[in-house]
């Protein structure tokens, strides 16, 4: 979390429609221009994460190569681009970060998150999918530094810096325990 200086209200000072400085924050997510009446809302961005297991049941974690939280554990994934479905983004992100294709994906859960980049807070809704792949990834690329294969019982969710990844991983691990024969 941050001290509040990364809140959008501290960055957005001019109306994007008319350029007026009379662009007033009505709440943490709503702005209204006193000059032209333009009403603007900050809404949640969408991100996706992939949960991939190998034939021995290990789960693929990644180590981030870039800030925020470079060097920390994460799950493969990223932001959904405008005009892209969550499933399309999932396939693109896995291809970019792991150099593999997804055969199928099953929705698991969603969780809210705050992603601070360039000291600007973006609120996200992160969607987790369990992914089936034909090829087990062996190399990292894009913004992934390292691939880390871990047995479910060895995952310490407190090592994930993002609250949504902790929550989604915990949800998935509970689901795995329920599905055991």
Coordinates of C-alpha atoms in Angstrom, one line a residue:
X1 CA 0.0 0.0 0.0
X2 CA 1.0 3.6 -0.4
X3 CA 0.7 6.8 1.7
X4 CA -2.1 8.2 -0.5
X5 CA 0.2 10.3 -2.7
X6 CA -0.4 7.9 -5.6
X7 CA -4.2 8.4 -5.6
X8 CA -5.5 9.7 -9.0
X9 CA -6.9 12.8 -7.3
X10 CA -3.3 14.0 -6.8
X11 CA -2.5 13.6 -10.5
X12 CA -5.6 14.6 -12.4
X13 CA -5.8 18.4 -12.4
X14 CA -7.2 19.4 -15.8
X15 CA -10.4 18.5 -17.6
X16 CA -9.6 16.0 -20.4
X17 CA -12.5 17.5 -22.4
X18 CA -11.9 21.3 -22.3
X19 CA -8.6 21.6 -20.4
X20 CA -10.0 23.7 -17.6
X21 CA -8.4 23.8 -14.2
X22 CA -11.9 23.7 -12.7
X23 CA -11.8 19.9 -12.8
X24 CA -12.9 19.1 -9.3
X25 CA -12.8 15.7 -7.5
X26 CA -16.2 14.9 -6.1
X27 CA -14.9 11.6 -4.6
X28 CA -11.9 9.4 -4.9
X29 CA -13.1 8.2 -8.2
X30 CA -15.4 10.9 -9.7
X31 CA -14.4 14.2 -11.2
X32 CA -16.6 17.0 -12.6
X33 CA -15.5 20.0 -14.7
X34 CA -17.0 23.3 -13.4
X35 CA -16.4 24.9 -16.9
X36 CA -17.9 22.4 -19.3
X37 CA -19.7 19.9 -17.1
X38 CA -17.7 16.9 -18.2
X39 CA -18.2 14.1 -15.7
X40 CA -15.3 11.5 -15.4
X41 CA -15.1 8.3 -13.4
X42 CA -12.1 6.3 -12.6
X43 CA -13.1 2.6 -13.0
X44 CA -11.3 -0.6 -12.3
X45 CA -8.9 -1.9 -14.9
X46 CA -9.0 -5.7 -15.7
X47 CA -6.0 -8.0 -15.3
X48 CA -5.6 -11.8 -15.7
X49 CA -3.5 -14.4 -14.1
X50 CA -2.7 -17.9 -15.2
X51 CA -2.4 -20.8 -12.8
X52 CA -0.5 -23.6 -14.5
X53 CA 0.4 -27.0 -13.0
X54 CA 2.8 -29.6 -14.4
X55 CA 2.2 -33.4 -14.4
X56 CA 3.7 -33.8 -10.9
X57 CA 1.2 -31.2 -9.5
X58 CA 3.6 -28.4 -9.1
X59 CA 2.3 -24.8 -9.7
X60 CA 4.2 -22.3 -11.8
X61 CA 5.1 -19.1 -10.1
X62 CA 7.1 -16.3 -11.6
X63 CA 9.7 -13.9 -10.3
X64 CA 9.0 -10.3 -11.5
X65 CA 11.7 -8.7 -13.6
X66 CA 10.3 -5.1 -13.4
X67 CA 8.8 -2.8 -10.9
X68 CA 6.5 -2.7 -9.2
X69 CA 7.9 -5.4 -6.9
X70 CA 10.8 -6.5 -9.1
X71 CA 12.3 -9.8 -7.8
X72 CA 9.1 -10.8 -6.0
X73 CA 6.9 -13.8 -6.7
X74 CA 3.8 -13.5 -8.8
X75 CA 1.7 -15.5 -11.2
X76 CA 2.0 -15.1 -15.0
X77 CA -0.4 -12.6 -16.4
X78 CA -1.1 -8.9 -16.9
X79 CA -3.5 -6.2 -18.0
X80 CA -6.4 -6.8 -20.5
X81 CA -5.9 -4.4 -23.4
X82 CA -8.8 -2.3 -24.7
X83 CA -10.9 -4.3 -27.1
X84 CA -9.6 -7.6 -25.8
X85 CA -11.5 -10.3 -23.9
X86 CA -10.1 -11.7 -20.6
X87 CA -9.4 -15.0 -22.4
X88 CA -7.5 -13.3 -25.3
X89 CA -5.4 -11.3 -22.8
X90 CA -4.7 -14.5 -20.8
X91 CA -3.4 -16.2 -24.0
X92 CA -1.4 -13.2 -25.1
X93 CA 0.2 -12.7 -21.6
X94 CA 1.1 -16.4 -21.3
X95 CA 2.6 -16.3 -24.8
X96 CA 4.6 -13.2 -24.0
X97 CA 5.9 -14.2 -20.6
X98 CA 6.3 -18.0 -21.0
X99 CA 6.6 -18.6 -24.8
X100 CA 3.8 -21.3 -24.8
X101 CA 0.2 -21.6 -25.8
X102 CA -2.8 -22.3 -23.6
X103 CA -4.9 -25.3 -24.6
X104 CA -7.8 -24.5 -22.3
X105 CA -8.6 -22.2 -19.4
X106 CA -11.1 -22.5 -16.5
X107 CA -12.2 -19.4 -14.6
X108 CA -11.3 -19.7 -10.9
X109 CA -12.1 -16.4 -9.1
X110 CA -11.6 -12.6 -9.1
X111 CA -10.1 -10.3 -6.6
X112 CA -9.6 -6.5 -6.3
X113 CA -6.1 -5.1 -6.3
X114 CA -4.2 -1.8 -6.3
X115 CA -1.3 -1.6 -8.8
X116 CA 1.0 1.4 -8.4
X117 CA 3.1 2.3 -11.4
X118 CA 5.0 5.5 -11.8
X119 CA 3.6 6.5 -8.5
X120 CA 0.0 6.4 -9.9
X121 CA -2.5 4.0 -8.3
X122 CA -4.5 1.9 -10.7
X123 CA -7.3 -0.1 -9.1
X124 CA -7.7 -3.5 -10.9
X125 CA -10.0 -6.5 -10.9
X126 CA -7.8 -9.5 -11.3
X127 CA -9.3 -12.7 -12.9
X128 CA -7.6 -16.0 -12.2
X129 CA -7.8 -19.0 -14.6
X130 CA -6.5 -22.5 -14.3
X131 CA -4.7 -23.1 -17.6
X132 CA -4.0 -26.4 -19.4
X133 CA -0.9 -26.3 -21.6
X134 CA 0.6 -28.9 -24.0
X135 CA 4.2 -27.6 -23.4
X136 CA 5.7 -27.0 -20.0
X137 CA 7.5 -23.6 -20.1
X138 CA 11.2 -23.7 -19.6
X139 CA 12.2 -20.1 -20.2
X140 CA 11.0 -16.7 -19.0
X141 CA 10.6 -13.6 -21.2
X142 CA 9.0 -10.2 -21.3
X143 CA 8.7 -9.0 -17.7
X144 CA 9.4 -12.4 -16.0
X145 CA 12.9 -12.9 -14.5
X146 CA 12.5 -16.5 -13.5
X147 CA 10.2 -19.5 -13.5
X148 CA 9.6 -21.1 -10.1
X149 CA 7.9 -24.5 -9.9
X150 CA 6.4 -25.2 -6.4
X151 CA 4.3 -27.9 -4.9
X152 CA 0.9 -26.5 -3.7
X153 CA 1.7 -27.3 0.0
X154 CA 5.0 -25.4 -0.2
X155 CA 3.5 -22.1 -1.4
X156 CA 3.7 -19.3 1.1
X157 CA 1.1 -16.8 0.0
X158 CA 2.7 -14.1 2.1
X159 CA 5.6 -14.0 -0.3
X160 CA 3.3 -12.5 -3.0
X161 CA 3.4 -8.7 -2.8
X162 CA 0.0 -8.2 -4.4
X163 CA -3.1 -8.8 -2.2
X164 CA -5.1 -10.1 -5.1
X165 CA -2.5 -12.7 -6.0
X166 CA -2.4 -13.9 -2.3
X167 CA -6.2 -14.1 -2.3
X168 CA -6.5 -15.8 -5.7
X169 CA -3.7 -18.3 -4.9
X170 CA -5.4 -19.1 -1.5
X171 CA -8.7 -19.6 -3.3
X172 CA -7.1 -22.0 -5.8
X173 CA -5.3 -23.9 -3.1
X174 CA -8.5 -24.4 -1.2
X175 CA -10.2 -25.6 -4.4
X176 CA -7.4 -28.1 -5.0
X177 CA -7.9 -29.5 -1.4
X178 CA -11.6 -29.9 -2.1
X179 CA -11.1 -31.7 -5.4
X180 CA -8.7 -34.3 -4.0
X181 CA -10.2 -37.8 -4.3

